[in-house]
Structures are given as structure tokens and as C-alpha cells.
Amino acid sequence: RAVLGGGRVPHSAGSRASIQTALRTLLAVPWPSQRDVGSALQLLAVLQWMFSFLLLGDTTVGRGMQRVHGERFPWILLPAALGWASSPGAPPGFAGGRRLPCLRRWTVWKHFRDYFPVKLVKTHDLSSSHNYIIGSHPHGILCVGAFCNFITGSTGFEELFPGIRSFLTTLAGNFRLPLFREYLMTGGEAGTAPVLRPAAGLFPVTRRAIGYLLSQKGTGNAVAIVIGGAAESLSCLPGVTTLILKNRKGFVRMALRHGAFLVPSFSFGENELFRQVVFEEGSWMRSIQRRFQKMMGFAPCLFYGRGLTSCRSRGFLPYARPITTVVGEPVAVPKVENPSRELVDRYHELYIHALLKLFNENKTKYGLSESDELHIL
């Protein structure tokens, strides 16, 4: 109760004053700008993507443990058994798509694109009357350019190449794990084939799966393959462009069998996203990496990027570096059911020539110097 003349403020009046002071303090705090909000959304988009790949790494290790210890520890085989059972009639790696179009058009992929940013450049038209195998180079650490351009559609692939449907292939073993496989296939389109129903996004990089796309889905299909694969990620360094390609000829043989044109593509900036400790060929650490790759299906790389709270700290997130994926001129390929080794070698050389031409004509436009060369191993 207030005391007259005592100078005391009624309790209710004091509460109102405190609330007003708090509101004034709150309103005085600067609200985040539109740019700050956009940056935060971009960071969250990359974070969820990195989490998915880390999960993928865990499941891949689990596959390796199944191979090595399955007989000794049969419980480790449970995830594979569940994966097999949830796709009756289809061996692992050939599971079909369960289309969720909203996931392919997810707004998060636009924020993901803008974080780097990623850009797609067309140099030549692709005709919907042909099928194509697109070679995606380089692998980098996590194939950001290939994923963003050929899966999400956020860079406008369908607008740049009207009538062309893009597919990106990945390790078939990734489709063996029940939960992660469902995530991979949500970009797919449901089909009626009893054994193989292709996904419109990620797809197993197997002869059977790629052959289905190039022979049973009409024309206008573009199957992107990261040809260098896991082995190429071991030589991923900023300023150094090394591709594993000389002895990778299976994609050329597939192109000849189905008459699919070969298209080179190169993602400038892919190798700038992380810093990696690269061990020299012949060293015991490189030997361990090679053995691990053969056993597990992926190469263990020692790399780091930026931290979550600051781009100056170290962490597992990629650096924000521009990536420009340039799609080159198609190499016309005839349809030969049983191509000879000489014919495969010939078109393999033509593909390498087209890739070198693409690289040399665009390197100075997208961050490299005139003296930079493309090393092919």
C-alpha cells in the first residue's frame, strides 16, 4: 500500500514502468537485416546437406563392417536385411523412386545454391531426340557442383536444356540402407518396372541402372556420372586439377552400346571448398587410404573447412567459394551393341579431347590462370 508523502510508487505503476523500459530496450536492439536472414538460411541449408553426407559416411562404414565382420557379428547384417526386405523383388541398389516433387523443388536448395554460389553455364544445345552421358569433373570432396546442378534443379538445368531430364548416379551401396535410401529416392518418379524403377534424381551407378535409363525411358535423358569417383577425392587441392580418367572407360562402353552422346562438364571452383591433407603416392598413409577405399567403397580424406559460427574458424562446413559448372559440346556416338576395345579407346580419346578443350576455353573466365593445366591420370 502506498504511503502518502513517502515518495513510494504504487506496485502496479512500477511494474508498468519496468515493462515499458524492457520494451524500449527490446526495440532499441537492431533487427537482423534481410541479408543477415538470407545468410543464416544459406548456412542452415548447407548444414542439413552436410549432415546428410555425414550420415551417408556412417552407413558406408557400416557396409564395410558388414563385409568384414558379417560372419563374426551377424547382427551387423540387420540394416542390410531390412533394406533388402523393404524393396521386394529388387536387389539392393536397384530400388525405385518414390516421387516427392516438393523435395526436388525444396526452397532449401535455392539457399544451398546461393551459399557458394553455384552457377550452370551452357555452351551447346542438347537435343531431346538423343540420350546423353554427362561426365562430371572434378569429384572434389563432396561433389557440390554435380549435386546442385543435376539433382536439385535450382540452377535452371531444365530451363537451359528444355526437354532434357537429368539424373545423377552415386554408389549403388548407398541404396542398401533403408532410411538413407528413402531420402535418396524421394526425388524419383514412380515407375511400373517390376525390378527397376528409376529415380529422377539420384540413381545407382551400375550398368543395369544406367542401361535402363538409356534404353527404356525414351530419349531426352542425361545421366551424369562423376567419373573420377572416390579415388579422385584423394588428390583434391586448391589450385591443382587432377582427374582420374585414363583407365575409366566403362562409361564410354555404355554410351556406345546405347548410342548415347558423351558430354563433358567441369565445375570450376569445386576443389576450393575445403582444405585437405594430401599424402604422396607411395606413402604408408596413401596406401591405407587406397585399401580403405577398396574395402569400404569411399576414400577417407583428412579435410577441413569453415566453422559454424565464423568463416575464420575451422570446421566441417565448406567455404563459400563460387562454383561454375560448364557443360560442353556433345561428342556424337554411334550405337554399337558390342563395341571393340579399339572403338572404346577411340571415343574415350575424343571425350578427353572435348574435356580439355572445355577446360582451356573457360579456365580464365572462372578463377584459374592461363598457365593452369588439367592433369589426367
mmCIF file of C-alpha atoms in Angstrom, residues 21-373:
data_model
loop_
_atom_site.group_PDB
_atom_site.id
_atom_site.type_symbol
_atom_site.label_atom_id
_atom_site.label_comp_id
_atom_site.label_asym_id
_atom_site.label_seq_id
_atom_site.Cartn_x
_atom_site.Cartn_y
_atom_site.Cartn_z
ATOM 1 C CA THR A 21 11.674 0.028 -20.098
ATOM 2 C CA ALA A 22 12.052 -3.574 -21.287
ATOM 3 C CA LEU A 23 10.070 -2.848 -24.450
ATOM 4 C CA ARG A 24 12.174 0.232 -25.204
ATOM 5 C CA THR A 25 15.334 -1.832 -24.728
ATOM 6 C CA LEU A 26 13.983 -4.557 -26.996
ATOM 7 C CA LEU A 27 13.002 -2.096 -29.711
ATOM 8 C CA ALA A 28 16.426 -0.465 -29.482
ATOM 9 C CA VAL A 29 18.112 -3.764 -30.423
ATOM 10 C CA PRO A 30 18.803 -3.724 -34.175
ATOM 11 C CA TRP A 31 16.738 -6.302 -36.046
ATOM 12 C CA PRO A 32 18.619 -8.614 -38.416
ATOM 13 C CA SER A 33 18.738 -7.307 -41.963
ATOM 14 C CA GLN A 34 17.380 -9.194 -44.937
ATOM 15 C CA ARG A 35 20.954 -10.024 -45.858
ATOM 16 C CA ASP A 36 21.618 -11.479 -42.399
ATOM 17 C CA VAL A 37 18.498 -13.619 -42.591
ATOM 18 C CA GLY A 38 19.483 -14.836 -46.062
ATOM 19 C CA SER A 39 22.994 -15.736 -44.877
ATOM 20 C CA ALA A 40 21.578 -17.667 -41.931
ATOM 21 C CA LEU A 41 19.211 -19.626 -44.194
ATOM 22 C CA GLN A 42 22.068 -20.438 -46.563
ATOM 23 C CA LEU A 43 24.188 -21.698 -43.692
ATOM 24 C CA LEU A 44 21.341 -23.873 -42.409
ATOM 25 C CA ALA A 45 20.777 -25.292 -45.902
ATOM 26 C CA VAL A 46 24.436 -26.328 -46.184
ATOM 27 C CA LEU A 47 24.393 -27.667 -42.617
ATOM 28 C CA GLN A 48 21.498 -30.050 -43.302
ATOM 29 C CA TRP A 49 23.201 -31.181 -46.513
ATOM 30 C CA MET A 50 26.459 -31.863 -44.670
ATOM 31 C CA PHE A 51 24.556 -33.781 -42.019
ATOM 32 C CA SER A 52 23.099 -35.999 -44.745
ATOM 33 C CA PHE A 53 26.558 -36.733 -46.130
ATOM 34 C CA LEU A 54 27.945 -37.444 -42.673
ATOM 35 C CA LEU A 55 25.085 -39.877 -42.174
ATOM 36 C CA LEU A 56 25.967 -41.402 -45.530
ATOM 37 C CA GLY A 57 29.547 -41.851 -44.346
ATOM 38 C CA ASP A 58 28.362 -43.660 -41.234
ATOM 39 C CA THR A 59 26.201 -46.034 -43.219
ATOM 40 C CA THR A 60 29.043 -46.678 -45.657
ATOM 41 C CA VAL A 61 31.295 -47.623 -42.774
ATOM 42 C CA GLY A 62 28.507 -49.885 -41.623
ATOM 43 C CA ARG A 63 28.530 -51.596 -45.030
ATOM 44 C CA GLY A 64 32.254 -52.160 -44.745
ATOM 45 C CA MET A 65 31.782 -53.679 -41.306
ATOM 46 C CA GLN A 66 29.164 -55.981 -42.778
ATOM 47 C CA ARG A 67 31.664 -57.165 -45.389
ATOM 48 C CA VAL A 68 34.496 -57.651 -42.929
ATOM 49 C CA HIS A 69 32.720 -58.802 -39.771
ATOM 50 C CA GLY A 70 29.376 -60.077 -41.001
ATOM 51 C CA GLU A 71 30.172 -63.718 -40.300
ATOM 52 C CA ARG A 72 31.524 -62.953 -36.820
ATOM 53 C CA PHE A 73 28.845 -60.435 -35.830
ATOM 54 C CA PRO A 74 25.636 -61.361 -37.686
ATOM 55 C CA TRP A 75 23.630 -58.565 -36.021
ATOM 56 C CA ILE A 76 25.560 -56.074 -38.153
ATOM 57 C CA LEU A 77 23.746 -57.519 -41.171
ATOM 58 C CA LEU A 78 20.376 -56.367 -39.841
ATOM 59 C CA PRO A 79 20.333 -52.976 -41.671
ATOM 60 C CA ALA A 80 21.133 -54.676 -44.979
ATOM 61 C CA ALA A 81 18.435 -57.273 -44.360
ATOM 62 C CA LEU A 82 15.892 -54.560 -43.654
ATOM 63 C CA GLY A 83 16.953 -52.685 -46.781
ATOM 64 C CA TRP A 84 16.508 -55.810 -48.893
ATOM 65 C CA ALA A 85 13.167 -56.665 -47.351
ATOM 66 C CA SER A 86 11.711 -53.206 -47.859
ATOM 67 C CA SER A 87 12.184 -53.474 -51.615
ATOM 68 C CA PRO A 88 10.765 -56.893 -52.544
ATOM 69 C CA GLY A 89 11.864 -58.307 -55.858
ATOM 70 C CA ALA A 90 14.638 -55.765 -56.325
ATOM 71 C CA PRO A 91 18.262 -56.288 -55.346
ATOM 72 C CA PRO A 92 19.890 -53.524 -53.310
ATOM 73 C CA GLY A 93 20.960 -50.637 -55.490
ATOM 74 C CA PHE A 94 18.041 -51.035 -57.878
ATOM 75 C CA ALA A 95 15.230 -49.743 -55.720
ATOM 76 C CA GLY A 96 12.812 -47.445 -57.463
ATOM 77 C CA GLY A 97 11.900 -43.846 -56.885
ATOM 78 C CA ARG A 98 9.152 -42.686 -54.595
ATOM 79 C CA ARG A 99 8.489 -39.319 -56.084
ATOM 80 C CA LEU A 100 8.137 -36.309 -53.805
ATOM 81 C CA PRO A 101 8.303 -33.420 -56.280
ATOM 82 C CA CYS A 102 8.231 -30.916 -53.438
ATOM 83 C CA LEU A 103 11.608 -32.186 -52.255
ATOM 84 C CA ARG A 104 13.254 -31.540 -55.627
ATOM 85 C CA ARG A 105 11.713 -28.055 -55.635
ATOM 86 C CA TRP A 106 12.561 -27.505 -51.985
ATOM 87 C CA THR A 107 13.361 -23.855 -51.284
ATOM 88 C CA VAL A 108 16.308 -25.014 -49.194
ATOM 89 C CA TRP A 109 18.180 -25.917 -52.408
ATOM 90 C CA LYS A 110 17.999 -22.299 -53.561
ATOM 91 C CA HIS A 111 19.614 -21.230 -50.302
ATOM 92 C CA PHE A 112 22.137 -24.031 -50.766
ATOM 93 C CA ARG A 113 22.928 -22.741 -54.273
ATOM 94 C CA ASP A 114 23.294 -19.154 -53.099
ATOM 95 C CA TYR A 115 25.687 -20.036 -50.264
ATOM 96 C CA PHE A 116 28.612 -20.668 -52.646
ATOM 97 C CA PRO A 117 27.027 -19.621 -55.126
ATOM 98 C CA VAL A 118 26.641 -22.355 -57.784
ATOM 99 C CA LYS A 119 26.034 -21.438 -61.425
ATOM 100 C CA LEU A 120 25.335 -23.563 -64.512
ATOM 101 C CA VAL A 121 26.651 -22.460 -67.915
ATOM 102 C CA LYS A 122 25.551 -23.902 -71.267
ATOM 103 C CA THR A 123 27.912 -23.801 -74.239
ATOM 104 C CA HIS A 124 25.934 -26.009 -76.664
ATOM 105 C CA ASP A 125 22.367 -27.217 -77.026
ATOM 106 C CA LEU A 126 21.270 -30.744 -76.156
ATOM 107 C CA SER A 127 18.586 -32.252 -78.350
ATOM 108 C CA SER A 128 15.656 -34.104 -76.790
ATOM 109 C CA SER A 129 15.913 -36.638 -79.622
ATOM 110 C CA HIS A 130 19.108 -38.089 -78.105
ATOM 111 C CA ASN A 131 20.226 -39.556 -74.811
ATOM 112 C CA TYR A 132 23.394 -38.370 -73.104
ATOM 113 C CA ILE A 133 26.014 -39.430 -70.602
ATOM 114 C CA ILE A 134 27.416 -36.349 -68.883
ATOM 115 C CA GLY A 135 30.864 -36.699 -67.372
ATOM 116 C CA SER A 136 31.048 -34.578 -64.223
ATOM 117 C CA HIS A 137 34.521 -33.337 -63.215
ATOM 118 C CA PRO A 138 36.178 -32.974 -60.782
ATOM 119 C CA HIS A 139 34.893 -35.070 -57.882
ATOM 120 C CA GLY A 140 36.198 -32.718 -55.202
ATOM 121 C CA ILE A 141 35.405 -33.720 -51.636
ATOM 122 C CA LEU A 142 31.598 -33.894 -51.798
ATOM 123 C CA CYS A 143 30.543 -33.245 -55.434
ATOM 124 C CA VAL A 144 28.741 -29.987 -54.694
ATOM 125 C CA GLY A 145 28.551 -28.880 -58.334
ATOM 126 C CA ALA A 146 27.169 -32.189 -59.596
ATOM 127 C CA PHE A 147 24.621 -32.412 -56.796
ATOM 128 C CA CYS A 148 23.332 -28.867 -57.119
ATOM 129 C CA ASN A 149 23.117 -28.835 -60.930
ATOM 130 C CA PHE A 150 21.886 -32.319 -61.779
ATOM 131 C CA ILE A 151 19.678 -33.093 -58.765
ATOM 132 C CA THR A 152 18.047 -30.031 -57.288
ATOM 133 C CA GLY A 153 17.293 -28.100 -60.457
ATOM 134 C CA SER A 154 17.978 -24.885 -58.538
ATOM 135 C CA THR A 155 20.464 -23.721 -61.187
ATOM 136 C CA GLY A 156 17.934 -23.997 -64.011
ATOM 137 C CA PHE A 157 19.041 -27.141 -65.833
ATOM 138 C CA GLU A 158 15.574 -27.790 -67.268
ATOM 139 C CA GLU A 159 15.290 -24.185 -68.461
ATOM 140 C CA LEU A 160 18.747 -24.187 -70.086
ATOM 141 C CA PHE A 161 18.188 -27.606 -71.675
ATOM 142 C CA PRO A 162 14.449 -27.882 -72.425
ATOM 143 C CA GLY A 163 13.214 -31.412 -72.941
ATOM 144 C CA ILE A 164 16.198 -32.962 -71.107
ATOM 145 C CA ARG A 165 15.777 -34.879 -67.843
ATOM 146 C CA SER A 166 18.875 -35.004 -65.656
ATOM 147 C CA PHE A 167 19.920 -37.916 -63.449
ATOM 148 C CA LEU A 168 22.929 -38.163 -61.168
ATOM 149 C CA THR A 169 24.490 -41.516 -60.318
ATOM 150 C CA THR A 170 26.009 -42.479 -56.983
ATOM 151 C CA LEU A 171 27.405 -45.611 -55.356
ATOM 152 C CA ALA A 172 24.880 -48.438 -55.551
ATOM 153 C CA GLY A 173 25.668 -49.366 -51.960
ATOM 154 C CA ASN A 174 24.094 -46.121 -50.788
ATOM 155 C CA PHE A 175 20.711 -47.616 -51.683
ATOM 156 C CA ARG A 176 21.201 -50.609 -49.371
ATOM 157 C CA LEU A 177 20.483 -48.701 -46.163
ATOM 158 C CA PRO A 178 16.703 -48.408 -45.622
ATOM 159 C CA LEU A 179 16.409 -44.891 -44.181
ATOM 160 C CA PHE A 180 19.019 -43.084 -46.205
ATOM 161 C CA ARG A 181 17.888 -44.873 -49.358
ATOM 162 C CA GLU A 182 14.387 -43.459 -48.924
ATOM 163 C CA TYR A 183 15.884 -39.968 -48.682
ATOM 164 C CA LEU A 184 17.844 -40.527 -51.888
ATOM 165 C CA MET A 185 14.829 -41.802 -53.774
ATOM 166 C CA THR A 186 12.372 -39.064 -52.859
ATOM 167 C CA GLY A 187 13.487 -37.138 -55.907
ATOM 168 C CA GLY A 188 12.390 -40.036 -58.062
ATOM 169 C CA GLU A 189 9.436 -40.837 -60.229
ATOM 170 C CA ALA A 190 7.426 -43.936 -59.570
ATOM 171 C CA GLY A 191 7.502 -46.428 -62.393
ATOM 172 C CA THR A 192 5.947 -49.743 -63.205
ATOM 173 C CA ALA A 193 9.022 -51.846 -63.975
ATOM 174 C CA PRO A 194 8.989 -54.800 -61.532
ATOM 175 C CA VAL A 195 12.736 -54.769 -60.878
ATOM 176 C CA LEU A 196 13.968 -51.271 -61.594
ATOM 177 C CA ARG A 197 12.018 -48.061 -61.212
ATOM 178 C CA PRO A 198 14.319 -45.152 -61.929
ATOM 179 C CA ALA A 199 14.668 -42.131 -59.734
ATOM 180 C CA ALA A 200 14.518 -38.762 -61.444
ATOM 181 C CA GLY A 201 17.327 -37.603 -59.202
ATOM 182 C CA LEU A 202 19.929 -39.882 -57.626
ATOM 183 C CA PHE A 203 20.463 -43.249 -59.227
ATOM 184 C CA PRO A 204 22.853 -46.178 -58.636
ATOM 185 C CA VAL A 205 25.918 -46.062 -60.885
ATOM 186 C CA THR A 206 25.540 -49.576 -62.265
ATOM 187 C CA ARG A 207 25.370 -50.934 -65.807
ATOM 188 C CA ARG A 208 21.877 -52.229 -65.267
ATOM 189 C CA ALA A 209 20.515 -48.981 -63.872
ATOM 190 C CA ILE A 210 22.180 -46.711 -66.435
ATOM 191 C CA GLY A 211 21.230 -49.093 -69.239
ATOM 192 C CA TYR A 212 17.601 -48.912 -68.197
ATOM 193 C CA LEU A 213 17.611 -45.126 -68.352
ATOM 194 C CA LEU A 214 19.260 -45.085 -71.771
ATOM 195 C CA SER A 215 17.089 -47.785 -73.331
ATOM 196 C CA GLN A 216 13.684 -47.912 -71.628
ATOM 197 C CA LYS A 217 12.901 -44.258 -70.917
ATOM 198 C CA GLY A 218 12.802 -42.928 -74.454
ATOM 199 C CA THR A 219 15.052 -40.015 -75.397
ATOM 200 C CA GLY A 220 15.950 -36.757 -73.702
ATOM 201 C CA ASN A 221 17.693 -38.424 -70.741
ATOM 202 C CA ALA A 222 21.009 -37.101 -69.420
ATOM 203 C CA VAL A 223 22.794 -39.396 -66.976
ATOM 204 C CA ALA A 224 25.545 -37.594 -65.071
ATOM 205 C CA ILE A 225 28.457 -39.691 -63.796
ATOM 206 C CA VAL A 226 31.235 -38.402 -61.529
ATOM 207 C CA ILE A 227 33.812 -40.460 -63.392
ATOM 208 C CA GLY A 228 36.798 -39.906 -61.111
ATOM 209 C CA GLY A 229 34.898 -41.247 -58.127
ATOM 210 C CA ALA A 230 36.327 -41.716 -54.664
ATOM 211 C CA ALA A 231 39.891 -42.163 -55.919
ATOM 212 C CA GLU A 232 39.869 -38.623 -57.303
ATOM 213 C CA SER A 233 38.935 -37.101 -53.966
ATOM 214 C CA LEU A 234 42.348 -38.112 -52.588
ATOM 215 C CA SER A 235 44.030 -35.519 -54.821
ATOM 216 C CA CYS A 236 41.651 -32.642 -54.232
ATOM 217 C CA LEU A 237 43.695 -29.488 -53.658
ATOM 218 C CA PRO A 238 43.001 -25.796 -54.312
ATOM 219 C CA GLY A 239 44.882 -24.699 -57.421
ATOM 220 C CA VAL A 240 45.540 -28.290 -58.517
ATOM 221 C CA THR A 241 43.277 -30.012 -61.031
ATOM 222 C CA THR A 242 43.946 -33.754 -61.285
ATOM 223 C CA LEU A 243 41.414 -36.135 -62.810
ATOM 224 C CA ILE A 244 41.310 -39.934 -62.648
ATOM 225 C CA LEU A 245 40.235 -40.708 -66.204
ATOM 226 C CA LYS A 246 42.815 -42.576 -68.309
ATOM 227 C CA ASN A 247 41.612 -46.031 -67.314
ATOM 228 C CA ARG A 248 37.971 -45.129 -66.698
ATOM 229 C CA LYS A 249 36.341 -46.336 -69.910
ATOM 230 C CA GLY A 250 33.190 -48.099 -68.757
ATOM 231 C CA PHE A 251 31.058 -45.003 -69.342
ATOM 232 C CA VAL A 252 32.269 -44.874 -72.960
ATOM 233 C CA ARG A 253 31.355 -48.510 -73.489
ATOM 234 C CA MET A 254 27.879 -47.840 -72.084
ATOM 235 C CA ALA A 255 27.495 -44.835 -74.375
ATOM 236 C CA LEU A 256 28.392 -46.929 -77.426
ATOM 237 C CA ARG A 257 26.024 -49.752 -76.507
ATOM 238 C CA HIS A 258 23.101 -47.346 -76.258
ATOM 239 C CA GLY A 259 24.129 -44.677 -78.757
ATOM 240 C CA ALA A 260 24.219 -42.025 -76.035
ATOM 241 C CA PHE A 261 26.219 -38.891 -76.814
ATOM 242 C CA LEU A 262 29.094 -38.066 -74.455
ATOM 243 C CA VAL A 263 29.055 -34.621 -72.841
ATOM 244 C CA PRO A 264 31.935 -33.254 -70.737
ATOM 245 C CA SER A 265 31.208 -30.885 -67.858
ATOM 246 C CA PHE A 266 33.596 -29.177 -65.482
ATOM 247 C CA SER A 267 32.845 -27.476 -62.147
ATOM 248 C CA PHE A 268 35.344 -24.659 -61.714
ATOM 249 C CA GLY A 269 35.849 -23.931 -58.013
ATOM 250 C CA GLU A 270 34.920 -27.429 -56.762
ATOM 251 C CA ASN A 271 38.393 -28.017 -55.333
ATOM 252 C CA GLU A 272 38.343 -24.706 -53.457
ATOM 253 C CA LEU A 273 35.635 -25.663 -50.970
ATOM 254 C CA PHE A 274 37.852 -27.477 -48.469
ATOM 255 C CA ARG A 275 41.471 -27.748 -47.395
ATOM 256 C CA GLN A 276 42.834 -31.280 -47.474
ATOM 257 C CA VAL A 277 45.927 -33.058 -46.225
ATOM 258 C CA VAL A 278 47.204 -34.883 -49.316
ATOM 259 C CA PHE A 279 49.625 -37.761 -48.810
ATOM 260 C CA GLU A 280 52.173 -38.543 -51.507
ATOM 261 C CA GLU A 281 51.823 -41.611 -53.700
ATOM 262 C CA GLY A 282 53.775 -44.484 -52.190
ATOM 263 C CA SER A 283 53.466 -43.238 -48.621
ATOM 264 C CA TRP A 284 52.031 -45.554 -45.983
ATOM 265 C CA MET A 285 49.106 -43.182 -45.349
ATOM 266 C CA ARG A 286 48.150 -43.156 -49.039
ATOM 267 C CA SER A 287 48.361 -46.947 -49.007
ATOM 268 C CA ILE A 288 45.932 -47.070 -46.081
ATOM 269 C CA GLN A 289 43.564 -44.725 -47.918
ATOM 270 C CA ARG A 290 43.639 -46.933 -51.026
ATOM 271 C CA ARG A 291 42.930 -50.088 -49.056
ATOM 272 C CA PHE A 292 40.135 -48.403 -47.148
ATOM 273 C CA GLN A 293 38.636 -47.220 -50.425
ATOM 274 C CA LYS A 294 38.617 -50.724 -51.911
ATOM 275 C CA MET A 295 37.113 -52.236 -48.783
ATOM 276 C CA MET A 296 34.545 -49.589 -47.872
ATOM 277 C CA GLY A 297 33.733 -48.025 -51.246
ATOM 278 C CA PHE A 298 34.829 -44.484 -50.366
ATOM 279 C CA ALA A 299 38.128 -42.737 -49.684
ATOM 280 C CA PRO A 300 38.837 -41.425 -46.173
ATOM 281 C CA CYS A 301 40.065 -37.841 -46.634
ATOM 282 C CA LEU A 302 41.573 -35.579 -43.987
ATOM 283 C CA PHE A 303 39.995 -32.216 -44.760
ATOM 284 C CA TYR A 304 38.549 -29.183 -43.041
ATOM 285 C CA GLY A 305 36.509 -26.125 -43.945
ATOM 286 C CA ARG A 306 34.960 -23.266 -42.041
ATOM 287 C CA GLY A 307 33.297 -23.417 -38.648
ATOM 288 C CA LEU A 308 29.624 -22.991 -37.881
ATOM 289 C CA THR A 309 29.899 -19.666 -36.064
ATOM 290 C CA SER A 310 32.599 -17.963 -38.116
ATOM 291 C CA CYS A 311 34.188 -18.289 -41.537
ATOM 292 C CA ARG A 312 37.547 -17.628 -39.836
ATOM 293 C CA SER A 313 37.291 -20.707 -37.616
ATOM 294 C CA ARG A 314 37.898 -24.280 -38.730
ATOM 295 C CA GLY A 315 35.141 -26.829 -39.007
ATOM 296 C CA PHE A 316 33.436 -29.241 -41.374
ATOM 297 C CA LEU A 317 31.368 -26.812 -43.448
ATOM 298 C CA PRO A 318 32.585 -25.902 -46.959
ATOM 299 C CA TYR A 319 33.995 -22.464 -47.613
ATOM 300 C CA ALA A 320 31.752 -20.106 -49.574
ATOM 301 C CA ARG A 321 33.560 -20.215 -52.918
ATOM 302 C CA PRO A 322 31.877 -19.722 -56.324
ATOM 303 C CA ILE A 323 31.303 -22.883 -58.349
ATOM 304 C CA THR A 324 30.619 -22.573 -62.068
ATOM 305 C CA THR A 325 29.663 -25.778 -63.858
ATOM 306 C CA VAL A 326 30.211 -25.511 -67.607
ATOM 307 C CA VAL A 327 28.523 -28.095 -69.838
ATOM 308 C CA GLY A 328 30.496 -28.633 -73.022
ATOM 309 C CA GLU A 329 29.948 -29.782 -76.579
ATOM 310 C CA PRO A 330 28.435 -33.271 -77.075
ATOM 311 C CA VAL A 331 30.525 -35.946 -78.735
ATOM 312 C CA ALA A 332 28.297 -37.840 -81.191
ATOM 313 C CA VAL A 333 28.437 -41.582 -80.501
ATOM 314 C CA PRO A 334 27.075 -44.360 -82.744
ATOM 315 C CA LYS A 335 25.101 -47.270 -81.362
ATOM 316 C CA VAL A 336 27.243 -50.423 -81.350
ATOM 317 C CA GLU A 337 25.911 -53.379 -79.397
ATOM 318 C CA ASN A 338 29.306 -54.988 -78.852
ATOM 319 C CA PRO A 339 31.949 -52.276 -79.253
ATOM 320 C CA SER A 340 35.537 -53.376 -79.712
ATOM 321 C CA ARG A 341 38.339 -52.215 -77.435
ATOM 322 C CA GLU A 342 39.726 -50.096 -80.266
ATOM 323 C CA LEU A 343 36.392 -48.349 -80.736
ATOM 324 C CA VAL A 344 36.062 -47.682 -76.998
ATOM 325 C CA ASP A 345 39.597 -46.259 -76.929
ATOM 326 C CA ARG A 346 38.844 -44.026 -79.892
ATOM 327 C CA TYR A 347 35.771 -42.415 -78.317
ATOM 328 C CA HIS A 348 37.495 -42.226 -74.972
ATOM 329 C CA GLU A 349 40.202 -40.113 -76.627
ATOM 330 C CA LEU A 350 37.568 -37.956 -78.306
ATOM 331 C CA TYR A 351 35.925 -37.375 -74.943
ATOM 332 C CA ILE A 352 39.227 -36.386 -73.295
ATOM 333 C CA HIS A 353 39.937 -34.010 -76.169
ATOM 334 C CA ALA A 354 36.499 -32.376 -75.727
ATOM 335 C CA LEU A 355 37.067 -32.097 -71.957
ATOM 336 C CA LEU A 356 40.492 -30.476 -72.392
ATOM 337 C CA LYS A 357 39.014 -28.040 -74.885
ATOM 338 C CA LEU A 358 36.229 -27.150 -72.447
ATOM 339 C CA PHE A 359 38.706 -26.623 -69.624
ATOM 340 C CA ASN A 360 41.168 -24.498 -71.597
ATOM 341 C CA GLU A 361 38.479 -22.282 -73.142
ATOM 342 C CA ASN A 362 36.868 -21.470 -69.782
ATOM 343 C CA LYS A 363 39.570 -21.632 -67.102
ATOM 344 C CA THR A 364 40.471 -17.935 -67.154
ATOM 345 C CA LYS A 365 36.785 -16.975 -67.056
ATOM 346 C CA TYR A 366 36.154 -18.780 -63.796
ATOM 347 C CA GLY A 367 39.088 -18.208 -61.478
ATOM 348 C CA LEU A 368 42.057 -20.042 -62.981
ATOM 349 C CA SER A 369 45.105 -18.625 -64.707
ATOM 350 C CA GLU A 370 46.253 -19.187 -68.271
ATOM 351 C CA SER A 371 49.137 -21.349 -67.024
ATOM 352 C CA ASP A 372 46.875 -23.772 -65.096
ATOM 353 C CA GLU A 373 46.699 -27.228 -66.655
#
